[in-house]
Amino acid sequence: MSKPFIMDHPLIHHKITLLRDKNTGAKEFRELTNEIATLMCYEATRDMPMKEVEIETPICICKAKVISGRKVAFVPILRAGLGMVDGLLSLVPAAKVGHIGMYRDPVNHLPVEYYCKLPADIQERDIIVLDPMLATGGSAVDAIDQLKKHGCSNIKFMCIIAAPEGVEALTKAHPDVQVYIGELDDHLNEHKYIVPGLGDAGDRIFGTK
Ligand code: PRP
Ligand code: URA
């Protein structure tokens, strides 16, 4: 099992602080979510395999590196994961995008899946699952269960804010999944919201509250 990778970069900390602020409106919240996802993509793709090719610059022929290996898919967990997709596609435009729809039951806080549409060749792709919030971990664990049922193996999970409870649940259920976290928060409250957190990510992205 690899340890979760927790980001430590001034730009990411600064943007997450703006995201947490309750006075940040939906437009800025969406922009920040995508910008943070772009910065985190830099770390989450660091281990992409490379190969050497021969090219000709205006000066000479030389050997140069390009990305090789399997193709990539991004899988946002609806709704809030959608807010991260464009940020990652700006760096990996050839990636395909699958969608898994989940909401947390308001009473027992357990995830309920309502949608799943994945690229036909998903099992041949390296996958990054996207969700800004890892709270109890239920949604992430179930989404990754679903991907494994479809034959997927090389899966990473990226979130902007995580609670220790969610990290523990996810790494226990899926020790093979590398987890990337923007900032690790303190705990969950009695409603299973992350403290200090940023509130309900889906509502803040889509302005539904
Ligand atoms: C939020 C969030 C995660 C989930 C995290 O989604 O985007 O998917 O909660 O909580 P968990 O780790 O305890 O499962 P929500 O259920 O609010 O749905 P939404 O994105 O449609 O608002
Ligand atoms: N989902 C959210 O959007 N925020 C939380 O704090 C927990 C779950």
PDB file of C-alpha atoms and ligand atoms in Angstrom:
ATOM      1  CA  MET A   1       0.000   0.000   0.000  1.00  0.00           C
ATOM      2  CA  SER A   2       1.386   3.466  -0.934  1.00  0.00           C
ATOM      3  CA  LYS A   3       0.884   6.269   1.561  1.00  0.00           C
ATOM      4  CA  PRO A   4      -1.620   8.950   0.484  1.00  0.00           C
ATOM      5  CA  PHE A   5       0.142  11.823  -1.272  1.00  0.00           C
ATOM      6  CA  ILE A   6      -0.761  15.111   0.426  1.00  0.00           C
ATOM      7  CA  MET A   7       0.011  18.199  -1.671  1.00  0.00           C
ATOM      8  CA  ASP A   8       2.358  20.797  -0.238  1.00  0.00           C
ATOM      9  CA  HIS A   9       2.527  23.731  -2.616  1.00  0.00           C
ATOM     10  CA  PRO A  10       1.798  27.402  -1.866  1.00  0.00           C
ATOM     11  CA  LEU A  11      -0.470  27.797  -4.897  1.00  0.00           C
ATOM     12  CA  ILE A  12      -2.593  24.818  -3.862  1.00  0.00           C
ATOM     13  CA  HIS A  13      -2.836  25.949  -0.204  1.00  0.00           C
ATOM     14  CA  HIS A  14      -3.754  29.496  -1.277  1.00  0.00           C
ATOM     15  CA  LYS A  15      -6.471  28.353  -3.670  1.00  0.00           C
ATOM     16  CA  ILE A  16      -7.931  25.872  -1.169  1.00  0.00           C
ATOM     17  CA  THR A  17      -8.166  28.683   1.414  1.00  0.00           C
ATOM     18  CA  LEU A  18     -10.189  30.745  -1.076  1.00  0.00           C
ATOM     19  CA  LEU A  19     -12.362  27.686  -1.783  1.00  0.00           C
ATOM     20  CA  ARG A  20     -13.120  27.196   1.926  1.00  0.00           C
ATOM     21  CA  ASP A  21     -14.219  30.816   2.419  1.00  0.00           C
ATOM     22  CA  LYS A  22     -18.021  30.936   2.658  1.00  0.00           C
ATOM     23  CA  ASN A  23     -18.013  34.280   0.830  1.00  0.00           C
ATOM     24  CA  THR A  24     -16.534  32.726  -2.338  1.00  0.00           C
ATOM     25  CA  GLY A  25     -19.326  32.627  -4.936  1.00  0.00           C
ATOM     26  CA  ALA A  26     -20.136  29.832  -7.390  1.00  0.00           C
ATOM     27  CA  LYS A  27     -18.245  31.308 -10.379  1.00  0.00           C
ATOM     28  CA  GLU A  28     -15.003  31.723  -8.445  1.00  0.00           C
ATOM     29  CA  PHE A  29     -15.551  28.385  -6.683  1.00  0.00           C
ATOM     30  CA  ARG A  30     -15.771  26.598 -10.065  1.00  0.00           C
ATOM     31  CA  GLU A  31     -12.664  28.366 -11.383  1.00  0.00           C
ATOM     32  CA  LEU A  32     -10.657  27.524  -8.256  1.00  0.00           C
ATOM     33  CA  THR A  33     -11.768  23.877  -8.276  1.00  0.00           C
ATOM     34  CA  ASN A  34     -10.512  23.458 -11.826  1.00  0.00           C
ATOM     35  CA  GLU A  35      -7.262  25.310 -11.114  1.00  0.00           C
ATOM     36  CA  ILE A  36      -6.525  23.119  -8.073  1.00  0.00           C
ATOM     37  CA  ALA A  37      -7.333  19.989 -10.105  1.00  0.00           C
ATOM     38  CA  THR A  38      -4.865  21.120 -12.796  1.00  0.00           C
ATOM     39  CA  LEU A  39      -2.110  21.635 -10.231  1.00  0.00           C
ATOM     40  CA  MET A  40      -2.827  18.256  -8.592  1.00  0.00           C
ATOM     41  CA  CYS A  41      -2.796  16.557 -12.012  1.00  0.00           C
ATOM     42  CA  TYR A  42       0.876  17.517 -12.275  1.00  0.00           C
ATOM     43  CA  GLU A  43       1.646  15.273  -9.259  1.00  0.00           C
ATOM     44  CA  ALA A  44      -0.827  12.504 -10.117  1.00  0.00           C
ATOM     45  CA  THR A  45       0.768  12.020 -13.559  1.00  0.00           C
ATOM     46  CA  ARG A  46       4.366  12.129 -12.348  1.00  0.00           C
ATOM     47  CA  ASP A  47       4.815   8.348 -12.744  1.00  0.00           C
ATOM     48  CA  MET A  48       3.553   8.178 -16.335  1.00  0.00           C
ATOM     49  CA  PRO A  49       5.906   5.969 -18.348  1.00  0.00           C
ATOM     50  CA  MET A  50       8.069   7.645 -20.985  1.00  0.00           C
ATOM     51  CA  LYS A  51       9.770   6.458 -24.133  1.00  0.00           C
ATOM     52  CA  GLU A  52      12.457   7.960 -26.311  1.00  0.00           C
ATOM     53  CA  VAL A  53      11.711   9.036 -29.870  1.00  0.00           C
ATOM     54  CA  GLU A  54      13.836  10.666 -32.550  1.00  0.00           C
ATOM     55  CA  ILE A  55      12.742  14.108 -33.753  1.00  0.00           C
ATOM     56  CA  GLU A  56      14.264  16.862 -35.828  1.00  0.00           C
ATOM     57  CA  THR A  57      14.492  20.349 -34.335  1.00  0.00           C
ATOM     58  CA  PRO A  58      15.308  23.326 -36.589  1.00  0.00           C
ATOM     59  CA  ILE A  59      18.933  22.731 -35.498  1.00  0.00           C
ATOM     60  CA  CYS A  60      19.520  18.966 -35.577  1.00  0.00           C
ATOM     61  CA  ILE A  61      18.159  15.443 -35.139  1.00  0.00           C
ATOM     62  CA  CYS A  62      17.890  14.473 -31.483  1.00  0.00           C
ATOM     63  CA  LYS A  63      16.365  11.952 -29.104  1.00  0.00           C
ATOM     64  CA  ALA A  64      13.480  13.282 -27.000  1.00  0.00           C
ATOM     65  CA  LYS A  65      10.967  11.923 -24.479  1.00  0.00           C
ATOM     66  CA  VAL A  66       7.229  11.374 -24.971  1.00  0.00           C
ATOM     67  CA  ILE A  67       4.602   9.736 -22.771  1.00  0.00           C
ATOM     68  CA  SER A  68       4.085   6.074 -23.546  1.00  0.00           C
ATOM     69  CA  GLY A  69       2.033   3.316 -21.945  1.00  0.00           C
ATOM     70  CA  ARG A  70      -1.638   2.966 -21.369  1.00  0.00           C
ATOM     71  CA  LYS A  71      -4.200   5.610 -22.164  1.00  0.00           C
ATOM     72  CA  VAL A  72      -5.926   7.576 -19.435  1.00  0.00           C
ATOM     73  CA  ALA A  73      -9.531   7.992 -18.277  1.00  0.00           C
ATOM     74  CA  PHE A  74     -10.880  10.482 -15.740  1.00  0.00           C
ATOM     75  CA  VAL A  75     -13.928   9.358 -13.778  1.00  0.00           C
ATOM     76  CA  PRO A  76     -15.679  12.136 -11.817  1.00  0.00           C
ATOM     77  CA  ILE A  77     -18.142  11.142  -9.102  1.00  0.00           C
ATOM     78  CA  LEU A  78     -21.265  13.229  -9.831  1.00  0.00           C
ATOM     79  CA  ARG A  79     -22.028  15.874  -9.118  1.00  0.00           C
ATOM     80  CA  ALA A  80     -19.083  17.589  -7.465  1.00  0.00           C
ATOM     81  CA  GLY A  81     -16.376  15.624  -9.299  1.00  0.00           C
ATOM     82  CA  LEU A  82     -17.530  17.300 -12.515  1.00  0.00           C
ATOM     83  CA  GLY A  83     -15.985  20.497 -11.212  1.00  0.00           C
ATOM     84  CA  MET A  84     -12.491  19.006 -11.556  1.00  0.00           C
ATOM     85  CA  VAL A  85     -12.737  17.486 -15.049  1.00  0.00           C
ATOM     86  CA  ASP A  86     -11.838  20.495 -17.202  1.00  0.00           C
ATOM     87  CA  GLY A  87      -8.772  21.183 -15.070  1.00  0.00           C
ATOM     88  CA  LEU A  88      -7.376  17.722 -15.773  1.00  0.00           C
ATOM     89  CA  LEU A  89      -8.415  17.720 -19.435  1.00  0.00           C
ATOM     90  CA  SER A  90      -6.461  20.951 -19.915  1.00  0.00           C
ATOM     91  CA  LEU A  91      -3.270  18.914 -19.281  1.00  0.00           C
ATOM     92  CA  VAL A  92      -4.351  15.530 -20.721  1.00  0.00           C
ATOM     93  CA  PRO A  93      -6.763  16.458 -23.522  1.00  0.00           C
ATOM     94  CA  ALA A  94      -6.786  12.963 -25.072  1.00  0.00           C
ATOM     95  CA  ALA A  95      -8.174  11.341 -21.914  1.00  0.00           C
ATOM     96  CA  LYS A  96     -11.666   9.854 -22.033  1.00  0.00           C
ATOM     97  CA  VAL A  97     -14.204  10.682 -19.321  1.00  0.00           C
ATOM     98  CA  GLY A  98     -16.512   8.227 -17.529  1.00  0.00           C
ATOM     99  CA  HIS A  99     -19.206   9.253 -15.046  1.00  0.00           C
ATOM    100  CA  ILE A 100     -20.419   7.638 -11.844  1.00  0.00           C
ATOM    101  CA  GLY A 101     -23.419   9.290 -10.187  1.00  0.00           C
ATOM    102  CA  MET A 102     -23.739   8.992  -6.398  1.00  0.00           C
ATOM    103  CA  TYR A 103     -25.476  10.909  -3.659  1.00  0.00           C
ATOM    104  CA  ARG A 104     -25.246  10.445   0.095  1.00  0.00           C
ATOM    105  CA  ASP A 105     -28.481   9.385   1.757  1.00  0.00           C
ATOM    106  CA  PRO A 106     -29.342  12.332   4.041  1.00  0.00           C
ATOM    107  CA  VAL A 107     -30.241  10.039   6.965  1.00  0.00           C
ATOM    108  CA  ASN A 108     -27.660   7.256   7.024  1.00  0.00           C
ATOM    109  CA  HIS A 109     -25.020   9.095   4.890  1.00  0.00           C
ATOM    110  CA  LEU A 110     -24.427   5.966   2.801  1.00  0.00           C
ATOM    111  CA  PRO A 111     -23.812   6.440  -0.939  1.00  0.00           C
ATOM    112  CA  VAL A 112     -26.586   5.652  -3.414  1.00  0.00           C
ATOM    113  CA  GLU A 113     -25.483   5.044  -7.000  1.00  0.00           C
ATOM    114  CA  TYR A 114     -27.837   6.431  -9.663  1.00  0.00           C
ATOM    115  CA  TYR A 115     -25.714   6.514 -12.840  1.00  0.00           C
ATOM    116  CA  CYS A 116     -22.720   4.826 -14.423  1.00  0.00           C
ATOM    117  CA  LYS A 117     -21.442   5.438 -17.952  1.00  0.00           C
ATOM    118  CA  LEU A 118     -17.860   4.456 -18.717  1.00  0.00           C
ATOM    119  CA  PRO A 119     -15.745   4.418 -21.892  1.00  0.00           C
ATOM    120  CA  ALA A 120     -16.039   1.031 -23.677  1.00  0.00           C
ATOM    121  CA  ASP A 121     -12.293   0.393 -23.296  1.00  0.00           C
ATOM    122  CA  ILE A 122     -12.140   1.513 -19.633  1.00  0.00           C
ATOM    123  CA  GLN A 123     -10.370  -1.664 -18.451  1.00  0.00           C
ATOM    124  CA  GLU A 124      -7.431  -0.831 -20.765  1.00  0.00           C
ATOM    125  CA  ARG A 125      -6.970   2.643 -19.308  1.00  0.00           C
ATOM    126  CA  ASP A 126      -5.193   4.117 -16.301  1.00  0.00           C
ATOM    127  CA  ILE A 127      -7.892   5.803 -14.244  1.00  0.00           C
ATOM    128  CA  ILE A 128      -8.054   8.838 -11.995  1.00  0.00           C
ATOM    129  CA  VAL A 129     -11.294   9.029  -9.986  1.00  0.00           C
ATOM    130  CA  LEU A 130     -12.211  12.627  -9.124  1.00  0.00           C
ATOM    131  CA  ASP A 131     -14.199  14.011  -6.213  1.00  0.00           C
ATOM    132  CA  PRO A 132     -13.365  17.210  -4.310  1.00  0.00           C
ATOM    133  CA  MET A 133     -14.524  15.706  -0.989  1.00  0.00           C
ATOM    134  CA  LEU A 134     -13.497  12.476   0.773  1.00  0.00           C
ATOM    135  CA  ALA A 135     -15.639  12.469   3.924  1.00  0.00           C
ATOM    136  CA  THR A 136     -16.660   9.013   5.243  1.00  0.00           C
ATOM    137  CA  GLY A 137     -15.097   7.483   2.120  1.00  0.00           C
ATOM    138  CA  GLY A 138     -18.314   5.633   1.233  1.00  0.00           C
ATOM    139  CA  SER A 139     -18.756   7.264  -2.194  1.00  0.00           C
ATOM    140  CA  ALA A 140     -15.119   6.763  -3.218  1.00  0.00           C
ATOM    141  CA  VAL A 141     -15.057   3.130  -2.040  1.00  0.00           C
ATOM    142  CA  ASP A 142     -18.266   2.284  -3.930  1.00  0.00           C
ATOM    143  CA  ALA A 143     -17.183   4.103  -7.104  1.00  0.00           C
ATOM    144  CA  ILE A 144     -13.889   2.182  -7.140  1.00  0.00           C
ATOM    145  CA  ASP A 145     -15.755  -1.098  -6.423  1.00  0.00           C
ATOM    146  CA  GLN A 146     -17.830  -0.349  -9.513  1.00  0.00           C
ATOM    147  CA  LEU A 147     -14.728   0.314 -11.645  1.00  0.00           C
ATOM    148  CA  LYS A 148     -13.114  -2.930 -10.474  1.00  0.00           C
ATOM    149  CA  LYS A 149     -16.310  -4.806 -11.423  1.00  0.00           C
ATOM    150  CA  HIS A 150     -15.741  -3.407 -14.929  1.00  0.00           C
ATOM    151  CA  GLY A 151     -12.246  -4.936 -14.950  1.00  0.00           C
ATOM    152  CA  CYS A 152     -10.239  -1.790 -14.155  1.00  0.00           C
ATOM    153  CA  SER A 153      -6.971  -2.231 -12.295  1.00  0.00           C
ATOM    154  CA  ASN A 154      -4.699   0.813 -12.346  1.00  0.00           C
ATOM    155  CA  ILE A 155      -6.793   3.307 -10.371  1.00  0.00           C
ATOM    156  CA  LYS A 156      -5.865   6.542  -8.579  1.00  0.00           C
ATOM    157  CA  PHE A 157      -8.165   8.742  -6.491  1.00  0.00           C
ATOM    158  CA  MET A 158      -7.877  12.525  -6.316  1.00  0.00           C
ATOM    159  CA  CYS A 159      -9.681  14.776  -3.829  1.00  0.00           C
ATOM    160  CA  ILE A 160      -9.179  18.376  -2.762  1.00  0.00           C
ATOM    161  CA  ILE A 161     -10.155  17.961   0.908  1.00  0.00           C
ATOM    162  CA  ALA A 162     -10.141  14.723   2.905  1.00  0.00           C
ATOM    163  CA  ALA A 163     -11.146  13.690   6.415  1.00  0.00           C
ATOM    164  CA  PRO A 164      -8.946  11.162   8.251  1.00  0.00           C
ATOM    165  CA  GLU A 165     -11.996   8.831   8.513  1.00  0.00           C
ATOM    166  CA  GLY A 166     -12.369   8.778   4.710  1.00  0.00           C
ATOM    167  CA  VAL A 167      -8.675   8.207   4.083  1.00  0.00           C
ATOM    168  CA  GLU A 168      -8.719   5.252   6.463  1.00  0.00           C
ATOM    169  CA  ALA A 169     -11.837   3.708   4.889  1.00  0.00           C
ATOM    170  CA  LEU A 170     -10.555   4.141   1.338  1.00  0.00           C
ATOM    171  CA  THR A 171      -7.031   2.851   1.934  1.00  0.00           C
ATOM    172  CA  LYS A 172      -8.426  -0.131   3.874  1.00  0.00           C
ATOM    173  CA  ALA A 173     -10.956  -1.062   1.169  1.00  0.00           C
ATOM    174  CA  HIS A 174      -8.625  -0.372  -1.780  1.00  0.00           C
ATOM    175  CA  PRO A 175      -4.979  -0.568  -0.664  1.00  0.00           C
ATOM    176  CA  ASP A 176      -3.892  -0.739  -4.322  1.00  0.00           C
ATOM    177  CA  VAL A 177      -5.315   2.735  -5.093  1.00  0.00           C
ATOM    178  CA  GLN A 178      -2.922   5.684  -4.793  1.00  0.00           C
ATOM    179  CA  VAL A 179      -4.737   8.580  -3.124  1.00  0.00           C
ATOM    180  CA  TYR A 180      -3.890  12.250  -3.853  1.00  0.00           C
ATOM    181  CA  ILE A 181      -5.151  14.827  -1.349  1.00  0.00           C
ATOM    182  CA  GLY A 182      -5.062  18.630  -1.517  1.00  0.00           C
ATOM    183  CA  GLU A 183      -5.366  19.173   2.244  1.00  0.00           C
ATOM    184  CA  LEU A 184      -6.121  16.745   5.082  1.00  0.00           C
ATOM    185  CA  ASP A 185      -8.707  18.155   7.513  1.00  0.00           C
ATOM    186  CA  ASP A 186      -9.436  17.456  11.157  1.00  0.00           C
ATOM    187  CA  HIS A 187     -12.580  15.325  11.518  1.00  0.00           C
ATOM    188  CA  LEU A 188     -16.214  14.769  10.484  1.00  0.00           C
ATOM    189  CA  ASN A 189     -19.083  16.444  12.346  1.00  0.00           C
ATOM    190  CA  GLU A 190     -22.316  14.722  13.442  1.00  0.00           C
ATOM    191  CA  HIS A 191     -23.752  15.205   9.924  1.00  0.00           C
ATOM    192  CA  LYS A 192     -20.638  13.610   8.391  1.00  0.00           C
ATOM    193  CA  TYR A 193     -19.454  16.922   6.958  1.00  0.00           C
ATOM    194  CA  ILE A 194     -15.724  17.630   6.912  1.00  0.00           C
ATOM    195  CA  VAL A 195     -14.451  20.070   9.574  1.00  0.00           C
ATOM    196  CA  PRO A 196     -13.335  22.725   8.783  1.00  0.00           C
ATOM    197  CA  GLY A 197     -14.072  21.679   5.166  1.00  0.00           C
ATOM    198  CA  LEU A 198     -15.880  23.915   2.726  1.00  0.00           C
ATOM    199  CA  GLY A 199     -19.521  22.849   3.113  1.00  0.00           C
ATOM    200  CA  ASP A 200     -21.349  20.947   0.375  1.00  0.00           C
ATOM    201  CA  ALA A 201     -19.090  20.963  -2.682  1.00  0.00           C
ATOM    202  CA  GLY A 202     -21.866  20.079  -5.169  1.00  0.00           C
ATOM    203  CA  ASP A 203     -24.119  22.873  -3.914  1.00  0.00           C
ATOM    204  CA  ARG A 204     -21.289  25.408  -4.026  1.00  0.00           C
ATOM    205  CA  ILE A 205     -20.216  24.434  -7.560  1.00  0.00           C
ATOM    206  CA  PHE A 206     -23.732  24.426  -8.988  1.00  0.00           C
ATOM    207  CA  GLY A 207     -25.280  27.123  -6.767  1.00  0.00           C
ATOM    208  CA  THR A 208     -28.054  24.812  -5.572  1.00  0.00           C
ATOM    209  CA  LYS A 209     -28.309  26.202  -2.058  1.00  0.00           C
TER     210      LYS A 209
HETATM  211  C1  PRP B   1     -20.431  14.638  -1.753  1.00  0.00           C
HETATM  212  C2  PRP B   1     -19.027  14.600  -2.344  1.00  0.00           C
HETATM  213  C3  PRP B   1     -18.713  13.149  -2.362  1.00  0.00           C
HETATM  214  C4  PRP B   1     -19.388  12.660  -1.108  1.00  0.00           C
HETATM  215  C5  PRP B   1     -18.348  12.486  -0.046  1.00  0.00           C
HETATM  216  O1  PRP B   1     -21.370  14.304  -2.686  1.00  0.00           O
HETATM  217  O2  PRP B   1     -18.939  15.205  -3.603  1.00  0.00           O
HETATM  218  O3  PRP B   1     -19.183  12.453  -3.498  1.00  0.00           O
HETATM  219  O4  PRP B   1     -20.336  13.659  -0.724  1.00  0.00           O
HETATM  220  O5  PRP B   1     -18.904  11.922   1.090  1.00  0.00           O
HETATM  221  P1  PRP B   1     -18.518  10.456   1.589  1.00  0.00           P
HETATM  222  O6  PRP B   1     -17.042  10.362   1.527  1.00  0.00           O
HETATM  223  O7  PRP B   1     -19.061  10.434   2.981  1.00  0.00           O
HETATM  224  O8  PRP B   1     -19.212   9.456   0.702  1.00  0.00           O
HETATM  225  P2  PRP B   1     -22.938  14.369  -2.379  1.00  0.00           P
HETATM  226  O9  PRP B   1     -23.405  13.056  -1.888  1.00  0.00           O
HETATM  227  O10 PRP B   1     -23.225  15.549  -1.514  1.00  0.00           O
HETATM  228  O11 PRP B   1     -23.567  14.553  -3.822  1.00  0.00           O
HETATM  229  P3  PRP B   1     -23.441  15.795  -4.846  1.00  0.00           P
HETATM  230  O12 PRP B   1     -22.035  15.813  -5.350  1.00  0.00           O
HETATM  231  O13 PRP B   1     -24.428  15.470  -5.904  1.00  0.00           O
HETATM  232  O14 PRP B   1     -23.783  17.067  -4.089  1.00  0.00           O
HETATM  233  N1  URA B   2     -19.728  16.137   0.976  1.00  0.00           N
HETATM  234  C1  URA B   2     -19.463  17.446   0.858  1.00  0.00           C
HETATM  235  O1  URA B   2     -19.736  18.069  -0.183  1.00  0.00           O
HETATM  236  N2  URA B   2     -18.876  18.064   1.905  1.00  0.00           N
HETATM  237  C2  URA B   2     -18.568  17.424   3.041  1.00  0.00           C
HETATM  238  O2  URA B   2     -18.015  18.051   3.958  1.00  0.00           O
HETATM  239  C3  URA B   2     -18.866  16.058   3.142  1.00  0.00           C
HETATM  240  C4  URA B   2     -19.436  15.430   2.089  1.00  0.00           C
END
